mmCIF file of C-alpha atoms (C1' of nucleotides) in Angstrom:
data_model
loop_
_atom_site.group_PDB
_atom_site.id
_atom_site.type_symbol
_atom_site.label_atom_id
_atom_site.label_comp_id
_atom_site.label_asym_id
_atom_site.label_seq_id
_atom_site.Cartn_x
_atom_site.Cartn_y
_atom_site.Cartn_z
ATOM 1 C CA UNK A 1 2.109 -31.376 -1.948
ATOM 2 C CA UNK A 2 -0.567 -29.919 -4.156
ATOM 3 C CA UNK A 3 -2.374 -29.682 -0.951
ATOM 4 C CA UNK A 4 0.555 -27.629 0.351
ATOM 5 C CA UNK A 5 0.602 -25.548 -2.722
ATOM 6 C CA UNK A 6 -3.084 -24.463 -2.447
ATOM 7 C CA UNK A 7 -2.664 -23.731 1.145
ATOM 8 C CA UNK A 8 0.288 -21.398 0.472
ATOM 9 C CA UNK A 9 -1.606 -19.858 -2.406
ATOM 10 C CA UNK A 10 -4.597 -19.152 -0.429
ATOM 11 C CA UNK A 11 -2.611 -17.551 2.408
ATOM 12 C CA UNK A 12 -0.685 -15.475 -0.055
ATOM 13 C CA UNK A 13 -3.717 -14.239 -1.804
ATOM 14 C CA UNK A 14 -5.382 -13.214 1.414
ATOM 15 C CA UNK A 15 -2.375 -11.389 2.485
ATOM 16 C CA UNK A 16 -2.144 -9.410 -0.660
ATOM 17 C CA UNK A 17 -5.631 -8.636 -0.811
ATOM 18 C CA UNK A 18 -5.638 -7.340 2.610
ATOM 19 C CA UNK A 19 -2.532 -5.136 2.533
ATOM 20 C CA UNK A 20 -1.544 -4.725 -1.048
ATOM 21 C CA UNK A 21 1.355 -5.950 -3.067
ATOM 22 C CA UNK A 22 3.899 -3.645 -1.543
ATOM 23 C CA UNK A 23 3.362 -3.658 2.095
ATOM 24 C CA UNK A 24 3.843 -7.260 3.262
ATOM 25 C CA UNK A 25 7.337 -8.413 3.739
ATOM 26 C CA UNK A 26 8.201 -11.999 2.831
ATOM 27 C CA UNK A 27 8.117 -12.784 6.556
ATOM 28 C CA UNK A 28 4.453 -11.522 6.633
ATOM 29 C CA UNK A 29 3.821 -13.735 3.609
ATOM 30 C CA UNK A 30 5.403 -16.740 5.356
ATOM 31 C CA UNK A 31 3.030 -16.238 8.285
ATOM 32 C CA UNK A 32 0.019 -15.790 6.204
ATOM 33 C CA UNK A 33 0.837 -18.854 4.274
ATOM 34 C CA UNK A 34 1.466 -20.799 7.548
ATOM 35 C CA UNK A 35 4.586 -22.487 6.440
ATOM 36 C CA UNK A 36 8.299 -21.949 6.982
ATOM 37 C CA UNK A 37 10.653 -19.832 4.836
ATOM 38 C CA UNK A 38 12.245 -22.742 3.190
ATOM 39 C CA UNK A 39 8.882 -24.277 2.109
ATOM 40 C CA UNK A 40 7.606 -21.022 0.977
ATOM 41 C CA UNK A 41 10.596 -20.528 -1.192
ATOM 42 C CA UNK A 42 10.430 -24.055 -2.469
ATOM 43 C CA UNK A 43 6.860 -23.498 -3.952
ATOM 44 C CA UNK A 44 7.603 -19.769 -5.164
ATOM 45 C CA UNK A 45 11.258 -18.996 -5.968
ATOM 46 C CA UNK A 46 11.031 -15.439 -5.461
ATOM 47 C CA UNK A 47 8.572 -12.713 -3.981
ATOM 48 C CA UNK A 48 7.463 -12.036 -7.481
ATOM 49 C CA UNK A 49 6.591 -15.666 -7.986
ATOM 50 C CA UNK A 50 4.541 -15.443 -4.824
ATOM 51 C CA UNK A 51 2.466 -12.592 -6.410
ATOM 52 C CA UNK A 52 1.885 -14.833 -9.554
ATOM 53 C CA UNK A 53 0.908 -17.804 -7.411
ATOM 54 C CA UNK A 54 -1.707 -15.733 -5.438
ATOM 55 C CA UNK A 55 -3.190 -14.302 -8.639
ATOM 56 C CA UNK A 56 -3.610 -17.833 -10.203
ATOM 57 C CA UNK A 57 -5.365 -18.845 -7.161
ATOM 58 C CA UNK A 58 -7.594 -15.925 -7.106
ATOM 59 C CA UNK A 59 -8.658 -16.420 -10.717
ATOM 60 C CA UNK A 60 -9.946 -19.790 -10.010
ATOM 61 C CA UNK A 61 -11.793 -18.678 -7.033
ATOM 62 C CA UNK A 62 -13.337 -15.753 -8.784
ATOM 63 C CA UNK A 63 -14.540 -17.882 -11.563
ATOM 64 C CA UNK A 64 -15.931 -20.463 -9.171
ATOM 65 C CA UNK A 65 -17.747 -17.870 -7.152
ATOM 66 C CA UNK A 66 -19.064 -15.719 -10.109
ATOM 67 C CA UNK A 67 -19.928 -18.408 -12.533
ATOM 68 C CA UNK A 68 -20.178 -21.619 -10.536
ATOM 69 C CA UNK A 69 -18.363 -24.856 -11.037
ATOM 70 C CA UNK A 70 -16.932 -25.085 -14.623
ATOM 71 C CA UNK A 71 -18.895 -28.139 -15.497
ATOM 72 C CA UNK A 72 -22.176 -26.286 -14.734
ATOM 73 C CA UNK A 73 -23.721 -25.373 -18.068
ATOM 74 C CA UNK A 74 -26.775 -23.582 -16.776
ATOM 75 C CA UNK A 75 -27.820 -20.220 -18.097
ATOM 76 C CA UNK A 76 -27.013 -17.176 -15.986
ATOM 77 C CA UNK A 77 -28.594 -13.847 -16.787
ATOM 78 C CA UNK A 78 -26.278 -10.771 -16.953
ATOM 79 C CA UNK A 79 -28.187 -9.227 -14.190
ATOM 80 C CA UNK A 80 -27.350 -12.312 -11.851
ATOM 81 C CA UNK A 81 -23.750 -12.221 -13.039
ATOM 82 C CA UNK A 82 -23.525 -8.635 -12.004
ATOM 83 C CA UNK A 83 -25.147 -9.321 -8.635
ATOM 84 C CA UNK A 84 -22.548 -12.200 -7.980
ATOM 85 C CA UNK A 85 -19.593 -9.782 -8.941
ATOM 86 C CA UNK A 86 -20.931 -7.256 -6.447
ATOM 87 C CA UNK A 87 -21.145 -9.998 -4.026
ATOM 88 C CA UNK A 88 -17.605 -10.985 -4.579
ATOM 89 C CA UNK A 89 -16.555 -7.330 -4.096
ATOM 90 C CA UNK A 90 -18.423 -7.238 -0.925
ATOM 91 C CA UNK A 91 -16.888 -10.281 0.552
ATOM 92 C CA UNK A 92 -13.643 -10.421 -0.911
ATOM 93 C CA UNK A 93 -12.438 -7.421 -2.696
ATOM 94 C CA UNK A 94 -13.216 -4.248 -0.874
ATOM 95 C CA UNK A 95 -10.101 -2.650 -2.238
ATOM 96 C CA UNK A 96 -10.720 -3.175 -5.912
ATOM 97 C CA UNK A 97 -9.712 -5.717 -8.538
ATOM 98 C CA UNK A 98 -6.612 -7.565 -7.385
ATOM 99 C CA UNK A 99 -5.241 -7.989 -10.813
ATOM 100 C CA UNK A 100 -5.358 -4.326 -11.556
ATOM 101 C CA UNK A 101 -3.727 -3.672 -8.361
ATOM 102 C CA UNK A 102 -1.013 -6.118 -9.134
ATOM 103 C CA UNK A 103 -0.353 -4.454 -12.363
ATOM 104 C CA UNK A 104 -0.389 -1.045 -10.883
ATOM 105 C CA UNK A 105 2.155 -2.142 -8.267
ATOM 106 C CA UNK A 106 4.573 -2.968 -10.860
ATOM 107 C CA UNK A 107 3.317 -1.700 -14.301
ATOM 108 C CA UNK A 108 6.594 -2.789 -16.090
ATOM 109 C CA UNK A 109 6.149 -6.536 -15.221
ATOM 110 C CA UNK A 110 5.096 -8.294 -18.427
ATOM 111 C CA UNK A 111 4.034 -11.459 -16.736
ATOM 112 C CA UNK A 112 1.430 -9.717 -14.467
ATOM 113 C CA UNK A 113 0.219 -7.871 -17.421
ATOM 114 C CA UNK A 114 -0.342 -11.207 -19.068
ATOM 115 C CA UNK A 115 -2.282 -12.569 -16.095
ATOM 116 C CA UNK A 116 -4.479 -9.518 -15.976
ATOM 117 C CA UNK A 117 -5.257 -9.899 -19.642
ATOM 118 C CA UNK A 118 -6.087 -13.583 -19.365
ATOM 119 C CA UNK A 119 -8.333 -12.993 -16.434
ATOM 120 C CA UNK A 120 -10.478 -10.270 -17.844
ATOM 121 C CA UNK A 121 -10.572 -12.052 -21.222
ATOM 122 C CA UNK A 122 -11.915 -15.247 -19.626
ATOM 123 C CA UNK A 123 -14.415 -13.383 -17.390
ATOM 124 C CA UNK A 124 -15.963 -11.459 -20.278
ATOM 125 C CA UNK A 125 -15.941 -14.408 -22.374
ATOM 126 C CA UNK A 126 -17.779 -16.545 -19.745
ATOM 127 C CA UNK A 127 -20.319 -13.818 -18.784
ATOM 128 C CA UNK A 128 -21.165 -13.635 -22.480
ATOM 129 C CA UNK A 129 -21.685 -17.308 -23.031
ATOM 130 C CA UNK A 130 -23.354 -17.982 -19.870
ATOM 131 C CA UNK A 131 -25.984 -15.420 -20.623
ATOM 132 C CA UNK A 132 -26.418 -16.618 -24.136
ATOM 133 C CA UNK A 133 -26.365 -12.914 -25.162
ATOM 134 C CA UNK A 134 -25.406 -11.258 -28.427
ATOM 135 C CA UNK A 135 -24.085 -8.280 -26.791
ATOM 136 C CA UNK A 136 -20.332 -7.795 -27.648
ATOM 137 C CA UNK A 137 -17.749 -8.918 -25.201
ATOM 138 C CA UNK A 138 -16.348 -5.351 -25.473
ATOM 139 C CA UNK A 139 -19.536 -3.798 -24.127
ATOM 140 C CA UNK A 140 -19.551 -6.427 -21.436
ATOM 141 C CA UNK A 141 -16.093 -5.753 -20.438
ATOM 142 C CA UNK A 142 -16.748 -2.011 -20.028
ATOM 143 C CA UNK A 143 -19.846 -2.661 -17.954
ATOM 144 C CA UNK A 144 -18.003 -5.366 -15.644
ATOM 145 C CA UNK A 145 -14.833 -3.082 -15.315
ATOM 146 C CA UNK A 146 -17.096 -0.135 -14.642
ATOM 147 C CA UNK A 147 -18.920 -1.974 -11.817
ATOM 148 C CA UNK A 148 -15.530 -3.406 -10.248
ATOM 149 C CA UNK A 149 -14.075 -0.143 -10.179
ATOM 150 C CA UNK A 150 -17.091 1.867 -9.249
ATOM 151 C CA UNK A 151 -18.252 -0.499 -6.530
ATOM 152 C CA UNK A 152 -15.777 0.646 -3.834
ATOM 153 C CA UNK A 153 -16.697 4.147 -4.386
ATOM 154 C CA UNK A 154 -20.633 3.932 -4.607
ATOM 155 C CA UNK A 155 -21.535 0.323 -3.718
ATOM 156 C CA UNK A 156 -25.255 -0.397 -4.416
ATOM 157 C CA UNK A 157 -25.642 2.514 -6.855
ATOM 158 C CA UNK A 158 -22.936 1.206 -8.929
ATOM 159 C CA UNK A 159 -24.535 -2.091 -9.021
ATOM 160 C CA UNK A 160 -27.883 -0.479 -10.045
ATOM 161 C CA UNK A 161 -26.199 1.458 -12.834
ATOM 162 C CA UNK A 162 -24.333 -1.570 -14.245
ATOM 163 C CA UNK A 163 -27.533 -3.576 -14.170
ATOM 164 C CA UNK A 164 -29.419 -0.693 -15.994
ATOM 165 C CA UNK A 165 -26.637 -0.405 -18.591
ATOM 166 C CA UNK A 166 -26.605 -4.053 -19.182
ATOM 167 C CA UNK A 167 -30.212 -4.109 -19.708
ATOM 168 C CA UNK A 168 -30.184 -1.458 -22.248
ATOM 169 C CA UNK A 169 -27.393 -2.836 -24.116
ATOM 170 C CA UNK A 170 -29.046 -6.173 -24.245
ATOM 171 C CA UNK A 171 -32.253 -4.771 -25.420
ATOM 172 C CA UNK A 172 -30.401 -2.891 -28.106
ATOM 173 C CA UNK A 173 -28.519 -5.920 -29.495
ATOM 174 C CA UNK A 174 -31.444 -7.822 -30.756
ATOM 175 C CA UNK B 1 8.741 28.983 -5.125
ATOM 176 C CA UNK B 2 5.384 28.027 -6.550
ATOM 177 C CA UNK B 3 7.055 27.634 -9.649
ATOM 178 C CA UNK B 4 9.357 25.235 -7.929
ATOM 179 C CA UNK B 5 6.345 23.452 -6.494
ATOM 180 C CA UNK B 6 4.911 22.789 -9.848
ATOM 181 C CA UNK B 7 8.021 21.811 -11.219
ATOM 182 C CA UNK B 8 8.577 19.166 -8.763
ATOM 183 C CA UNK B 9 5.088 17.941 -8.834
ATOM 184 C CA UNK B 10 5.095 17.468 -12.616
ATOM 185 C CA UNK B 11 8.406 15.602 -12.334
ATOM 186 C CA UNK B 12 7.030 13.304 -9.698
ATOM 187 C CA UNK B 13 3.846 12.780 -11.524
ATOM 188 C CA UNK B 14 5.746 11.590 -14.656
ATOM 189 C CA UNK B 15 8.029 9.350 -12.698
ATOM 190 C CA UNK B 16 5.109 7.714 -11.001
ATOM 191 C CA UNK B 17 3.047 7.324 -14.099
ATOM 192 C CA UNK B 18 5.946 5.730 -15.882
ATOM 193 C CA UNK B 19 7.057 3.269 -13.318
ATOM 194 C CA UNK B 20 4.442 2.974 -10.637
ATOM 195 C CA UNK B 21 4.469 3.961 -7.021
ATOM 196 C CA UNK B 22 6.735 1.182 -5.749
ATOM 197 C CA UNK B 23 9.621 0.999 -8.023
ATOM 198 C CA UNK B 24 11.148 4.497 -8.198
ATOM 199 C CA UNK B 25 13.438 5.257 -5.262
ATOM 200 C CA UNK B 26 13.648 8.731 -3.884
ATOM 201 C CA UNK B 27 16.816 9.118 -5.755
ATOM 202 C CA UNK B 28 14.900 8.421 -8.966
ATOM 203 C CA UNK B 29 12.293 10.863 -7.816
ATOM 204 C CA UNK B 30 14.805 13.594 -7.180
ATOM 205 C CA UNK B 31 16.206 13.138 -10.657
ATOM 206 C CA UNK B 32 12.702 13.147 -12.202
ATOM 207 C CA UNK B 33 11.952 16.458 -10.298
ATOM 208 C CA UNK B 34 15.253 17.884 -11.341
ATOM 209 C CA UNK B 35 16.118 19.262 -7.868
ATOM 210 C CA UNK B 36 18.345 18.412 -4.935
ATOM 211 C CA UNK B 37 17.456 15.957 -2.259
ATOM 212 C CA UNK B 38 17.260 18.935 0.237
ATOM 213 C CA UNK B 39 14.825 20.739 -2.048
ATOM 214 C CA UNK B 40 12.707 17.927 -2.691
ATOM 215 C CA UNK B 41 12.215 17.109 0.970
ATOM 216 C CA UNK B 42 11.647 20.789 1.661
ATOM 217 C CA UNK B 43 8.341 20.662 -0.530
ATOM 218 C CA UNK B 44 7.306 17.151 0.281
ATOM 219 C CA UNK B 45 8.265 15.959 3.710
ATOM 220 C CA UNK B 46 8.233 12.082 3.068
ATOM 221 C CA UNK B 47 8.028 9.926 0.129
ATOM 222 C CA UNK B 48 4.252 9.482 0.825
ATOM 223 C CA UNK B 49 3.917 13.331 0.527
ATOM 224 C CA UNK B 50 5.584 13.141 -2.839
ATOM 225 C CA UNK B 51 2.803 10.744 -3.990
ATOM 226 C CA UNK B 52 0.132 13.102 -2.786
ATOM 227 C CA UNK B 53 1.804 15.968 -4.442
ATOM 228 C CA UNK B 54 1.890 14.117 -7.763
ATOM 229 C CA UNK B 55 -1.674 13.230 -7.518
ATOM 230 C CA UNK B 56 -3.014 16.724 -6.803
ATOM 231 C CA UNK B 57 -0.831 17.933 -9.877
ATOM 232 C CA UNK B 58 -2.365 15.066 -12.003
ATOM 233 C CA UNK B 59 -5.924 15.858 -10.993
ATOM 234 C CA UNK B 60 -5.487 19.506 -12.149
ATOM 235 C CA UNK B 61 -4.024 18.361 -15.488
ATOM 236 C CA UNK B 62 -6.678 15.776 -16.011
ATOM 237 C CA UNK B 63 -9.537 18.195 -15.548
ATOM 238 C CA UNK B 64 -7.972 20.686 -17.748
ATOM 239 C CA UNK B 65 -7.243 18.234 -20.509
ATOM 240 C CA UNK B 66 -10.626 16.609 -20.554
ATOM 241 C CA UNK B 67 -12.904 19.417 -19.670
ATOM 242 C CA UNK B 68 -10.948 22.485 -20.639
ATOM 243 C CA UNK B 69 -10.098 25.498 -18.618
ATOM 244 C CA UNK B 70 -12.286 25.838 -15.514
ATOM 245 C CA UNK B 71 -13.907 29.156 -16.600
ATOM 246 C CA UNK B 72 -14.992 27.557 -19.888
ATOM 247 C CA UNK B 73 -18.743 27.046 -19.639
ATOM 248 C CA UNK B 74 -19.503 25.579 -23.222
ATOM 249 C CA UNK B 75 -21.518 22.508 -23.498
ATOM 250 C CA UNK B 76 -19.531 19.261 -24.150
ATOM 251 C CA UNK B 77 -21.417 16.011 -25.260
ATOM 252 C CA UNK B 78 -20.798 12.966 -23.434
ATOM 253 C CA UNK B 79 -19.431 11.402 -26.552
ATOM 254 C CA UNK B 80 -16.808 14.042 -26.659
ATOM 255 C CA UNK B 81 -15.844 13.818 -23.117
ATOM 256 C CA UNK B 82 -15.369 9.940 -23.804
ATOM 257 C CA UNK B 83 -13.226 10.855 -26.716
ATOM 258 C CA UNK B 84 -11.076 13.059 -24.609
ATOM 259 C CA UNK B 85 -10.696 10.607 -21.833
ATOM 260 C CA UNK B 86 -9.497 8.122 -24.441
ATOM 261 C CA UNK B 87 -7.037 10.810 -25.809
ATOM 262 C CA UNK B 88 -5.649 11.181 -22.186
ATOM 263 C CA UNK B 89 -5.317 7.487 -21.860
ATOM 264 C CA UNK B 90 -3.489 7.315 -25.096
ATOM 265 C CA UNK B 91 -1.072 10.136 -24.304
ATOM 266 C CA UNK B 92 -0.725 10.112 -20.500
ATOM 267 C CA UNK B 93 -1.944 6.853 -18.757
ATOM 268 C CA UNK B 94 -1.358 3.829 -20.880
ATOM 269 C CA UNK B 95 -0.966 1.957 -17.518
ATOM 270 C CA UNK B 96 -4.302 2.798 -16.217
ATOM 271 C CA UNK B 97 -5.782 5.386 -13.851
ATOM 272 C CA UNK B 98 -3.064 6.808 -11.557
ATOM 273 C CA UNK B 99 -5.343 7.217 -8.581
ATOM 274 C CA UNK B 100 -6.462 3.621 -8.641
ATOM 275 C CA UNK B 101 -2.898 2.687 -8.918
ATOM 276 C CA UNK B 102 -1.832 4.740 -5.873
ATOM 277 C CA UNK B 103 -4.575 3.247 -3.796
ATOM 278 C CA UNK B 104 -3.838 -0.131 -5.047
ATOM 279 C CA UNK B 105 -0.101 0.304 -4.043
ATOM 280 C CA UNK B 106 -0.891 1.262 -0.487
ATOM 281 C CA UNK B 107 -4.647 0.256 0.073
ATOM 282 C CA UNK B 108 -4.573 1.095 3.772
ATOM 283 C CA UNK B 109 -3.626 4.674 3.372
ATOM 284 C CA UNK B 110 -6.841 6.780 4.074
ATOM 285 C CA UNK B 111 -5.318 10.077 2.556
ATOM 286 C CA UNK B 112 -4.867 8.242 -0.816
ATOM 287 C CA UNK B 113 -8.515 6.902 -0.574
ATOM 288 C CA UNK B 114 -9.703 10.420 -0.152
ATOM 289 C CA UNK B 115 -7.792 11.653 -2.966
ATOM 290 C CA UNK B 116 -9.266 9.025 -5.248
ATOM 291 C CA UNK B 117 -12.822 9.839 -4.161
ATOM 292 C CA UNK B 118 -12.372 13.550 -4.594
ATOM 293 C CA UNK B 119 -11.001 12.873 -8.145
ATOM 294 C CA UNK B 120 -13.829 10.571 -9.197
ATOM 295 C CA UNK B 121 -16.516 12.561 -7.657
ATOM 296 C CA UNK B 122 -15.388 15.673 -9.354
ATOM 297 C CA UNK B 123 -14.934 13.997 -12.708
ATOM 298 C CA UNK B 124 -18.374 12.504 -12.926
ATOM 299 C CA UNK B 125 -19.953 15.592 -11.640
ATOM 300 C CA UNK B 126 -18.153 17.752 -14.252
ATOM 301 C CA UNK B 127 -19.058 15.313 -17.074
ATOM 302 C CA UNK B 128 -22.676 15.604 -16.129
ATOM 303 C CA UNK B 129 -22.999 19.184 -15.827
ATOM 304 C CA UNK B 130 -21.064 19.902 -18.968
ATOM 305 C CA UNK B 131 -23.141 17.577 -20.975
ATOM 306 C CA UNK B 132 -26.296 19.158 -19.559
ATOM 307 C CA UNK B 133 -27.603 15.612 -19.241
ATOM 308 C CA UNK B 134 -30.233 14.072 -16.802
ATOM 309 C CA UNK B 135 -28.479 10.800 -16.735
ATOM 310 C CA UNK B 136 -27.453 9.868 -13.065
ATOM 311 C CA UNK B 137 -23.737 10.613 -12.049
ATOM 312 C CA UNK B 138 -23.718 6.866 -10.868
ATOM 313 C CA UNK B 139 -24.368 5.713 -14.509
ATOM 314 C CA UNK B 140 -21.925 8.048 -15.663
ATOM 315 C CA UNK B 141 -19.262 6.888 -13.222
ATOM 316 C CA UNK B 142 -19.680 3.253 -14.244
ATOM 317 C CA UNK B 143 -19.251 4.201 -17.871
ATOM 318 C CA UNK B 144 -16.146 6.369 -17.309
ATOM 319 C CA UNK B 145 -14.588 3.881 -14.927
ATOM 320 C CA UNK B 146 -15.404 1.104 -17.412
ATOM 321 C CA UNK B 147 -13.622 2.971 -20.278
ATOM 322 C CA UNK B 148 -10.595 3.947 -18.137
ATOM 323 C CA UNK B 149 -9.975 0.446 -17.032
ATOM 324 C CA UNK B 150 -10.959 -1.286 -20.193
ATOM 325 C CA UNK B 151 -9.016 1.049 -22.397
ATOM 326 C CA UNK B 152 -5.629 -0.439 -21.707
ATOM 327 C CA UNK B 153 -6.947 -3.883 -22.580
ATOM 328 C CA UNK B 154 -8.899 -3.269 -25.750
ATOM 329 C CA UNK B 155 -8.223 0.527 -26.845
ATOM 330 C CA UNK B 156 -10.586 1.611 -29.495
ATOM 331 C CA UNK B 157 -13.331 -1.147 -29.030
ATOM 332 C CA UNK B 158 -13.494 0.102 -25.354
ATOM 333 C CA UNK B 159 -13.986 3.574 -26.470
ATOM 334 C CA UNK B 160 -16.718 2.428 -29.037
ATOM 335 C CA UNK B 161 -18.463 0.482 -26.267
ATOM 336 C CA UNK B 162 -18.522 3.310 -23.775
ATOM 337 C CA UNK B 163 -19.865 5.622 -26.306
ATOM 338 C CA UNK B 164 -22.622 3.276 -27.337
ATOM 339 C CA UNK B 165 -23.601 2.700 -23.654
ATOM 340 C CA UNK B 166 -23.650 6.369 -22.947
ATOM 341 C CA UNK B 167 -25.798 6.984 -25.969
ATOM 342 C CA UNK B 168 -28.207 4.424 -24.898
ATOM 343 C CA UNK B 169 -28.412 5.481 -21.307
ATOM 344 C CA UNK B 170 -28.863 9.146 -22.298
ATOM 345 C CA UNK B 171 -31.708 8.254 -24.626
ATOM 346 C CA UNK B 172 -33.387 6.196 -21.740
ATOM 347 C CA UNK B 173 -33.090 9.224 -19.304
ATOM 348 C CA UNK B 174 -35.503 11.480 -21.119
ATOM 349 C "C1'" DC C 1 29.610 45.128 0.649
ATOM 350 C "C1'" DC C 2 26.896 42.336 3.877
ATOM 351 C "C1'" DG C 3 23.912 38.866 4.859
ATOM 352 C "C1'" DC C 4 20.365 35.904 4.126
ATOM 353 C "C1'" DA C 5 17.002 33.117 1.651
ATOM 354 C "C1'" DA C 6 17.033 29.332 -1.385
ATOM 355 C "C1'" DG C 7 19.366 26.401 -4.119
ATOM 356 C "C1'" DT C 8 23.065 22.305 -5.429
ATOM 357 C "C1'" DA C 9 26.018 18.181 -4.575
ATOM 358 C "C1'" DG C 10 26.587 14.270 -2.485
ATOM 359 C "C1'" DA C 11 27.968 11.393 1.281
ATOM 360 C "C1'" DG C 12 26.506 8.956 5.805
ATOM 361 C "C1'" DT C 13 23.244 6.454 8.734
ATOM 362 C "C1'" DG C 14 20.335 3.201 10.340
ATOM 363 C "C1'" DA C 15 16.548 0.381 9.574
ATOM 364 C "C1'" DA C 16 14.042 -2.981 6.746
ATOM 365 C "C1'" DT C 17 14.122 -6.908 4.010
ATOM 366 C "C1'" DA C 18 14.656 -10.561 0.224
ATOM 367 C "C1'" DT C 19 17.050 -14.584 0.005
ATOM 368 C "C1'" DT C 20 20.008 -18.234 1.695
ATOM 369 C "C1'" DC C 21 21.866 -21.281 5.130
ATOM 370 C "C1'" DT C 22 22.385 -24.342 8.995
ATOM 371 C "C1'" DA C 23 20.455 -27.336 12.267
ATOM 372 C "C1'" DC C 24 16.910 -30.189 13.572
ATOM 373 C "C1'" DC C 25 12.519 -33.451 13.396
ATOM 374 C "C1'" DG C 26 8.790 -36.965 12.249
ATOM 375 C "C1'" DG C 27 7.099 -40.599 9.796
ATOM 376 C "C1'" DA C 28 6.696 -43.952 5.917
ATOM 377 C "C1'" DG C 29 8.740 -47.513 3.452
ATOM 378 C "C1'" DA C 30 12.599 -50.917 2.405
ATOM 379 C "C1'" DT D 1 15.843 -50.327 12.381
ATOM 380 C "C1'" DC D 2 17.586 -47.241 9.092
ATOM 381 C "C1'" DT D 3 17.196 -43.556 6.134
ATOM 382 C "C1'" DC D 4 15.390 -40.053 3.267
ATOM 383 C "C1'" DC D 5 11.764 -36.828 2.095
ATOM 384 C "C1'" DG D 6 9.519 -33.154 3.239
ATOM 385 C "C1'" DG D 7 8.706 -30.340 6.484
ATOM 386 C "C1'" DT D 8 9.923 -26.493 10.777
ATOM 387 C "C1'" DA D 9 12.513 -22.714 13.095
ATOM 388 C "C1'" DG D 10 15.052 -19.131 12.811
ATOM 389 C "C1'" DA D 11 19.732 -16.907 12.184
ATOM 390 C "C1'" DA D 12 23.258 -14.746 8.736
ATOM 391 C "C1'" DT D 13 24.083 -11.927 4.909
ATOM 392 C "C1'" DA D 14 24.077 -8.498 1.726
ATOM 393 C "C1'" DT D 15 21.796 -4.875 -0.280
ATOM 394 C "C1'" DT D 16 18.642 -1.333 -0.724
ATOM 395 C "C1'" DC D 17 16.758 2.877 0.427
ATOM 396 C "C1'" DA D 18 14.405 6.597 3.012
ATOM 397 C "C1'" DC D 19 15.800 10.349 5.157
ATOM 398 C "C1'" DT D 20 19.486 13.780 7.059
ATOM 399 C "C1'" DC D 21 23.448 16.134 7.375
ATOM 400 C "C1'" DT D 22 27.515 19.062 5.952
ATOM 401 C "C1'" DA D 23 29.604 22.078 2.985
ATOM 402 C "C1'" DC D 24 29.342 25.101 -0.731
ATOM 403 C "C1'" DT D 25 27.146 28.456 -4.314
ATOM 404 C "C1'" DT D 26 24.199 32.164 -5.977
ATOM 405 C "C1'" DG D 27 21.333 36.046 -6.350
ATOM 406 C "C1'" DC D 28 19.286 40.029 -4.278
ATOM 407 C "C1'" DG D 29 17.517 43.848 -1.091
ATOM 408 C "C1'" DG D 30 19.322 47.379 1.750
#
DNA sequence: CCGCAAGTAGAGTGAATATTCTACCGGAGA
DNA sequence: TCTCCGGTAGAATATTCACTCTACTTGCGG
């Protein structure tokens, strides 16, 4: 049941990440989830709900990969956080941020907007507290967004720039 | 003729900017362009071509609004450039960067990828030369991308952060 | 006045596809 | 052994929608 739920969510996430939110038909999504139509619609009542399910799942995976297990309270430098974000991009998001992609594909859907805001809010918040920095979360957000969007365009150069900027901003905030 | 072309491109751009690349049907696009089906398909042979046409048009408008007329060789500080980008977001792109949105909506289309790359490349190049700065274009790209993506989430705070980062980076590059 | 280049209006067509429905199956508990 | 519960497989259904086609109009150069 919950097992089934995460299996479905994982498959959906992968399908949307690989092919975007428009292209895959519900039949494609069914195949990616590895279940029958009936079951798919039992856990997500519409195609839109499938998108939301995939995004919730990705949010959890992103936080775990970038910041470690929620109970882990160790310090993590900004530089390391940025490294991990670049690692995530490399492995999982070569097409860019999935939340922005979702909002872009239906900009009028308020539910997606909410999910995007929650995701970004939580990410910059976590980055800030884990690094024990005084830098404003707004500065952090700009750097993280900059890295996330620039990475597909310039890879390592983007990572280096993000780290340099973070370093400068941190030095200036003391 | 060329007049017709820009009229169509402008209408398409507006439609896609307002409602995303998935939602509007070709009939909607026809209405937005203010022409007949036949004429629309004469200037853009498929819906995908309409997307490309709209993006080309937006690229020109963006450059003109952010950097002024191409022949204008005056200096423009980074801070002013960022102000103008925020102004553009406010007036035209409350849903985020249209180029990223296009790629997000069909991530497998190489033509869109090319248009995105050309756009970003040209923007960071222009920002760099107009400001007569030694800062790397990669740093610039990260800041501009950061502002562009963070602006819909935090508006003025994002602008302030982007300016602060640009200032620090510029000071460090001399 | 002719004829053509370039437009409008709008209906038709055929394919794709989101969602629902029918029929069936396996296994765990009463 | 019986019987639901929760699953599979996959066929209808109804609608949307990209694209095309037909028929008509208008302005203009020769």
